[in-house]
Amino acid sequence: MNAQQIHDTYQAQLARIENNKTYSDHAKRVMAAKAYKQAQSDLEAQRQAELGQVEAQRAKLQKKMFGNSGATDPNAIAVRRDANDRAARIDDPRTAADALAAAELAGDDVLAQAIAARASQLDWTPVIDAYAAIRPTFAEAVQEYNALPGTGDPLFEFRHAGQFMAPTPSVLAATSDAEISRLAQQEMEAA
């Protein structure tokens, strides 16, 4: 069930509770509190699932852009480690651009990829653009990666969380969260 379906189900439950003439006011409050808590739980699970999907897609794209090709040959692993170490020592974008150009000229794809990965970590866009210029698959992966929401961004987190909040039922207006939790834990027979 997606967030909209959860919201719709929740609103329908609240309408049934509030429009029922046989329930006491207290029973309506208990049932509304239970529905509210369940909706909150369902929405939070959905929010976490969505964030997990975004993070999984980001990891997949990062591996596609900068991961190794699955080589298990000890020499290939040593070459990759050396390239990563060399790239890690680069501390400014101009040096990175020069090193990338030299690696490209020498046909050293492993070093070029390591430099691009370092440039990505430090947001050296011109270096990443130079690397992507002759690699359309990489450029497509970068575009897809950049189109994904930034899950660590506070503004994104705030907006995203807002989509997964259940409104407080009208029968519980001005009721504290602690009281809503207490009501939700009551047995219906007691209500």
mmCIF file of C-alpha atoms in Angstrom:
data_model
loop_
_atom_site.group_PDB
_atom_site.id
_atom_site.type_symbol
_atom_site.label_atom_id
_atom_site.label_comp_id
_atom_site.label_asym_id
_atom_site.label_seq_id
_atom_site.Cartn_x
_atom_site.Cartn_y
_atom_site.Cartn_z
ATOM 1 C CA MET A 1 0.000 0.000 0.000
ATOM 2 C CA ASN A 2 1.408 3.420 -0.896
ATOM 3 C CA ALA A 3 1.131 6.570 1.246
ATOM 4 C CA GLN A 4 -1.956 7.859 -0.560
ATOM 5 C CA GLN A 5 -3.763 4.554 -0.079
ATOM 6 C CA ILE A 6 -2.848 4.575 3.608
ATOM 7 C CA HIS A 7 -4.200 8.130 3.934
ATOM 8 C CA ASP A 8 -7.400 7.191 2.079
ATOM 9 C CA THR A 9 -7.980 4.093 4.222
ATOM 10 C CA TYR A 10 -7.343 6.095 7.368
ATOM 11 C CA GLN A 11 -9.760 8.869 6.360
ATOM 12 C CA ALA A 12 -12.433 6.285 5.527
ATOM 13 C CA GLN A 13 -11.951 4.658 8.951
ATOM 14 C CA LEU A 14 -12.279 8.009 10.690
ATOM 15 C CA ALA A 15 -15.436 8.845 8.748
ATOM 16 C CA ARG A 16 -17.008 5.506 9.760
ATOM 17 C CA ILE A 17 -16.052 6.053 13.394
ATOM 18 C CA GLU A 18 -17.265 9.646 13.572
ATOM 19 C CA ASN A 19 -20.543 8.953 11.729
ATOM 20 C CA ASN A 20 -21.482 5.904 13.783
ATOM 21 C CA LYS A 21 -24.386 6.728 16.099
ATOM 22 C CA THR A 22 -24.026 3.634 18.308
ATOM 23 C CA TYR A 23 -20.556 4.411 19.695
ATOM 24 C CA SER A 24 -20.127 6.524 22.815
ATOM 25 C CA ASP A 25 -17.897 9.574 22.576
ATOM 26 C CA HIS A 26 -15.229 7.729 24.548
ATOM 27 C CA ALA A 27 -15.433 4.691 22.240
ATOM 28 C CA LYS A 28 -15.038 6.999 19.233
ATOM 29 C CA ARG A 29 -11.949 8.537 20.822
ATOM 30 C CA VAL A 30 -10.442 5.107 21.515
ATOM 31 C CA MET A 31 -11.166 3.838 18.009
ATOM 32 C CA ALA A 32 -9.876 7.060 16.422
ATOM 33 C CA ALA A 33 -6.699 6.832 18.519
ATOM 34 C CA LYS A 34 -6.164 3.227 17.390
ATOM 35 C CA ALA A 35 -6.720 4.183 13.739
ATOM 36 C CA TYR A 36 -4.391 7.180 14.100
ATOM 37 C CA LYS A 37 -1.590 5.134 15.667
ATOM 38 C CA GLN A 38 -1.968 2.411 13.019
ATOM 39 C CA ALA A 39 -1.896 4.986 10.213
ATOM 40 C CA GLN A 40 1.192 6.606 11.722
ATOM 41 C CA SER A 41 2.905 3.225 11.944
ATOM 42 C CA ASP A 42 1.956 2.266 8.372
ATOM 43 C CA LEU A 43 3.047 5.635 7.002
ATOM 44 C CA GLU A 44 6.390 5.482 8.803
ATOM 45 C CA ALA A 45 7.017 1.988 7.441
ATOM 46 C CA GLN A 46 6.196 3.236 3.942
ATOM 47 C CA ARG A 47 8.478 6.264 4.393
ATOM 48 C CA GLN A 48 11.358 4.062 5.511
ATOM 49 C CA ALA A 49 10.755 1.690 2.597
ATOM 50 C CA GLU A 50 10.885 4.589 0.130
ATOM 51 C CA LEU A 51 14.092 5.931 1.669
ATOM 52 C CA GLY A 52 15.564 2.434 1.504
ATOM 53 C CA GLN A 53 14.688 2.165 -2.175
ATOM 54 C CA VAL A 54 16.323 5.520 -2.911
ATOM 55 C CA GLU A 55 19.464 4.542 -0.993
ATOM 56 C CA ALA A 56 19.603 1.164 -2.746
ATOM 57 C CA GLN A 57 19.275 2.850 -6.140
ATOM 58 C CA ARG A 58 21.985 5.368 -5.219
ATOM 59 C CA ALA A 59 24.323 2.544 -4.164
ATOM 60 C CA LYS A 60 23.586 0.630 -7.364
ATOM 61 C CA LEU A 61 24.356 3.687 -9.487
ATOM 62 C CA GLN A 62 27.539 4.470 -7.543
ATOM 63 C CA LYS A 63 28.728 0.921 -8.120
ATOM 64 C CA LYS A 64 27.853 1.246 -11.809
ATOM 65 C CA MET A 65 29.792 4.516 -12.035
ATOM 66 C CA PHE A 66 32.782 3.777 -9.814
ATOM 67 C CA GLY A 67 32.746 0.114 -8.824
ATOM 68 C CA ASN A 68 35.108 -2.504 -10.083
ATOM 69 C CA SER A 69 34.101 -4.792 -12.898
ATOM 70 C CA GLY A 70 34.091 -7.819 -10.612
ATOM 71 C CA ALA A 71 37.693 -8.679 -11.373
ATOM 72 C CA THR A 72 39.143 -11.159 -8.903
ATOM 73 C CA ASP A 73 42.582 -11.318 -10.470
ATOM 74 C CA PRO A 74 45.134 -10.304 -7.815
ATOM 75 C CA ASN A 75 46.981 -8.089 -10.313
ATOM 76 C CA ALA A 76 43.765 -6.237 -11.234
ATOM 77 C CA ILE A 77 42.979 -5.758 -7.561
ATOM 78 C CA ALA A 78 46.483 -4.391 -6.917
ATOM 79 C CA VAL A 79 46.193 -2.005 -9.876
ATOM 80 C CA ARG A 80 42.818 -0.759 -8.606
ATOM 81 C CA ARG A 81 44.187 -0.240 -5.077
ATOM 82 C CA ASP A 82 47.176 1.662 -6.447
ATOM 83 C CA ALA A 83 44.914 3.846 -8.581
ATOM 84 C CA ASN A 84 42.619 4.541 -5.631
ATOM 85 C CA ASP A 85 45.616 5.456 -3.434
ATOM 86 C CA ARG A 86 47.000 7.788 -6.095
ATOM 87 C CA ALA A 87 43.625 9.435 -6.594
ATOM 88 C CA ALA A 88 43.136 9.851 -2.838
ATOM 89 C CA ARG A 89 46.290 11.981 -2.670
ATOM 90 C CA ILE A 90 44.876 14.506 -5.148
ATOM 91 C CA ASP A 91 43.749 17.527 -3.187
ATOM 92 C CA ASP A 92 42.593 20.106 -5.705
ATOM 93 C CA PRO A 93 40.411 20.051 -8.825
ATOM 94 C CA ARG A 94 43.098 21.409 -11.180
ATOM 95 C CA THR A 95 45.510 18.612 -10.273
ATOM 96 C CA ALA A 96 42.658 16.131 -10.654
ATOM 97 C CA ALA A 97 41.826 17.464 -14.130
ATOM 98 C CA ASP A 98 45.477 17.211 -15.185
ATOM 99 C CA ALA A 99 45.824 13.695 -13.750
ATOM 100 C CA LEU A 100 42.599 12.633 -15.469
ATOM 101 C CA ALA A 101 43.837 13.972 -18.810
ATOM 102 C CA ALA A 102 47.151 12.132 -18.370
ATOM 103 C CA ALA A 103 45.376 8.881 -17.430
ATOM 104 C CA GLU A 104 43.058 9.218 -20.443
ATOM 105 C CA LEU A 105 46.023 9.865 -22.751
ATOM 106 C CA ALA A 106 47.824 6.806 -21.374
ATOM 107 C CA GLY A 107 44.682 4.663 -21.686
ATOM 108 C CA ASP A 108 44.676 4.002 -17.941
ATOM 109 C CA ASP A 109 40.945 3.516 -17.412
ATOM 110 C CA VAL A 110 41.382 2.282 -13.848
ATOM 111 C CA LEU A 111 43.215 5.435 -12.770
ATOM 112 C CA ALA A 112 40.770 7.633 -14.696
ATOM 113 C CA GLN A 113 37.865 5.997 -12.876
ATOM 114 C CA ALA A 114 39.598 6.408 -9.501
ATOM 115 C CA ILE A 115 40.151 10.108 -10.209
ATOM 116 C CA ALA A 116 36.517 10.515 -11.224
ATOM 117 C CA ALA A 117 35.427 8.800 -8.008
ATOM 118 C CA ARG A 118 37.620 11.182 -5.979
ATOM 119 C CA ALA A 119 36.200 14.143 -7.902
ATOM 120 C CA SER A 120 32.697 12.899 -7.145
ATOM 121 C CA GLN A 121 33.439 12.707 -3.424
ATOM 122 C CA LEU A 122 34.654 16.312 -3.431
ATOM 123 C CA ASP A 123 32.076 17.715 -5.884
ATOM 124 C CA TRP A 124 34.620 18.674 -8.518
ATOM 125 C CA THR A 125 32.044 18.906 -11.285
ATOM 126 C CA PRO A 126 34.380 19.915 -14.154
ATOM 127 C CA VAL A 127 36.484 16.788 -13.537
ATOM 128 C CA ILE A 128 33.408 14.568 -13.449
ATOM 129 C CA ASP A 129 32.119 16.231 -16.623
ATOM 130 C CA ALA A 130 35.456 15.617 -18.369
ATOM 131 C CA TYR A 131 35.342 11.948 -17.375
ATOM 132 C CA ALA A 132 31.714 11.636 -18.507
ATOM 133 C CA ALA A 133 32.318 13.393 -21.831
ATOM 134 C CA ILE A 134 33.572 10.234 -23.525
ATOM 135 C CA ARG A 135 31.524 7.760 -21.492
ATOM 136 C CA PRO A 136 27.799 7.988 -22.329
ATOM 137 C CA THR A 137 26.849 5.136 -19.984
ATOM 138 C CA PHE A 138 28.588 6.896 -17.114
ATOM 139 C CA ALA A 139 26.911 10.200 -18.031
ATOM 140 C CA GLU A 140 23.478 8.524 -17.999
ATOM 141 C CA ALA A 141 24.179 7.000 -14.587
ATOM 142 C CA VAL A 142 25.274 10.424 -13.276
ATOM 143 C CA GLN A 143 22.063 12.004 -14.567
ATOM 144 C CA GLU A 144 19.955 9.301 -12.936
ATOM 145 C CA TYR A 145 21.939 9.597 -9.686
ATOM 146 C CA ASN A 146 21.550 13.389 -9.626
ATOM 147 C CA ALA A 147 17.805 13.099 -10.270
ATOM 148 C CA LEU A 148 17.363 11.018 -7.107
ATOM 149 C CA PRO A 149 16.461 12.951 -3.977
ATOM 150 C CA GLY A 150 19.272 13.595 -1.526
ATOM 151 C CA THR A 151 18.199 11.616 1.516
ATOM 152 C CA GLY A 152 20.661 13.415 3.795
ATOM 153 C CA ASP A 153 19.372 16.864 2.845
ATOM 154 C CA PRO A 154 17.381 18.399 5.753
ATOM 155 C CA LEU A 155 14.954 20.180 3.405
ATOM 156 C CA PHE A 156 14.233 16.935 1.537
ATOM 157 C CA GLU A 157 13.835 15.068 4.835
ATOM 158 C CA PHE A 158 11.358 17.677 6.106
ATOM 159 C CA ARG A 159 9.280 17.674 2.913
ATOM 160 C CA HIS A 160 9.397 13.902 2.586
ATOM 161 C CA ALA A 161 8.387 13.331 6.212
ATOM 162 C CA GLY A 162 5.447 15.708 5.733
ATOM 163 C CA GLN A 163 3.963 13.395 3.117
ATOM 164 C CA PHE A 164 3.902 10.569 5.652
ATOM 165 C CA MET A 165 2.115 12.220 8.543
ATOM 166 C CA ALA A 166 -1.379 11.214 9.560
ATOM 167 C CA PRO A 167 -3.590 14.146 10.544
ATOM 168 C CA THR A 168 -4.924 14.009 14.078
ATOM 169 C CA PRO A 169 -8.598 12.931 14.116
ATOM 170 C CA SER A 170 -11.054 15.715 14.885
ATOM 171 C CA VAL A 171 -12.420 13.755 17.879
ATOM 172 C CA LEU A 172 -8.891 13.923 19.321
ATOM 173 C CA ALA A 173 -8.279 17.613 18.640
ATOM 174 C CA ALA A 174 -6.352 19.248 21.503
ATOM 175 C CA THR A 175 -5.433 15.788 22.872
ATOM 176 C CA SER A 176 -1.774 15.264 23.745
ATOM 177 C CA ASP A 177 0.286 12.562 22.064
ATOM 178 C CA ALA A 178 0.638 10.780 25.392
ATOM 179 C CA GLU A 179 -3.139 10.741 25.859
ATOM 180 C CA ILE A 180 -3.667 9.489 22.298
ATOM 181 C CA SER A 181 -1.194 6.667 22.986
ATOM 182 C CA ARG A 182 -3.003 5.798 26.222
ATOM 183 C CA LEU A 183 -6.373 5.758 24.439
ATOM 184 C CA ALA A 184 -4.986 3.586 21.630
ATOM 185 C CA GLN A 185 -3.877 0.980 24.157
ATOM 186 C CA GLN A 186 -7.307 0.627 25.749
ATOM 187 C CA GLU A 187 -9.365 -2.453 25.022
ATOM 188 C CA MET A 188 -12.576 -1.768 23.108
ATOM 189 C CA GLU A 189 -14.676 -3.578 25.701
ATOM 190 C CA ALA A 190 -13.485 -1.076 28.306
ATOM 191 C CA ALA A 191 -14.379 1.793 25.981
#
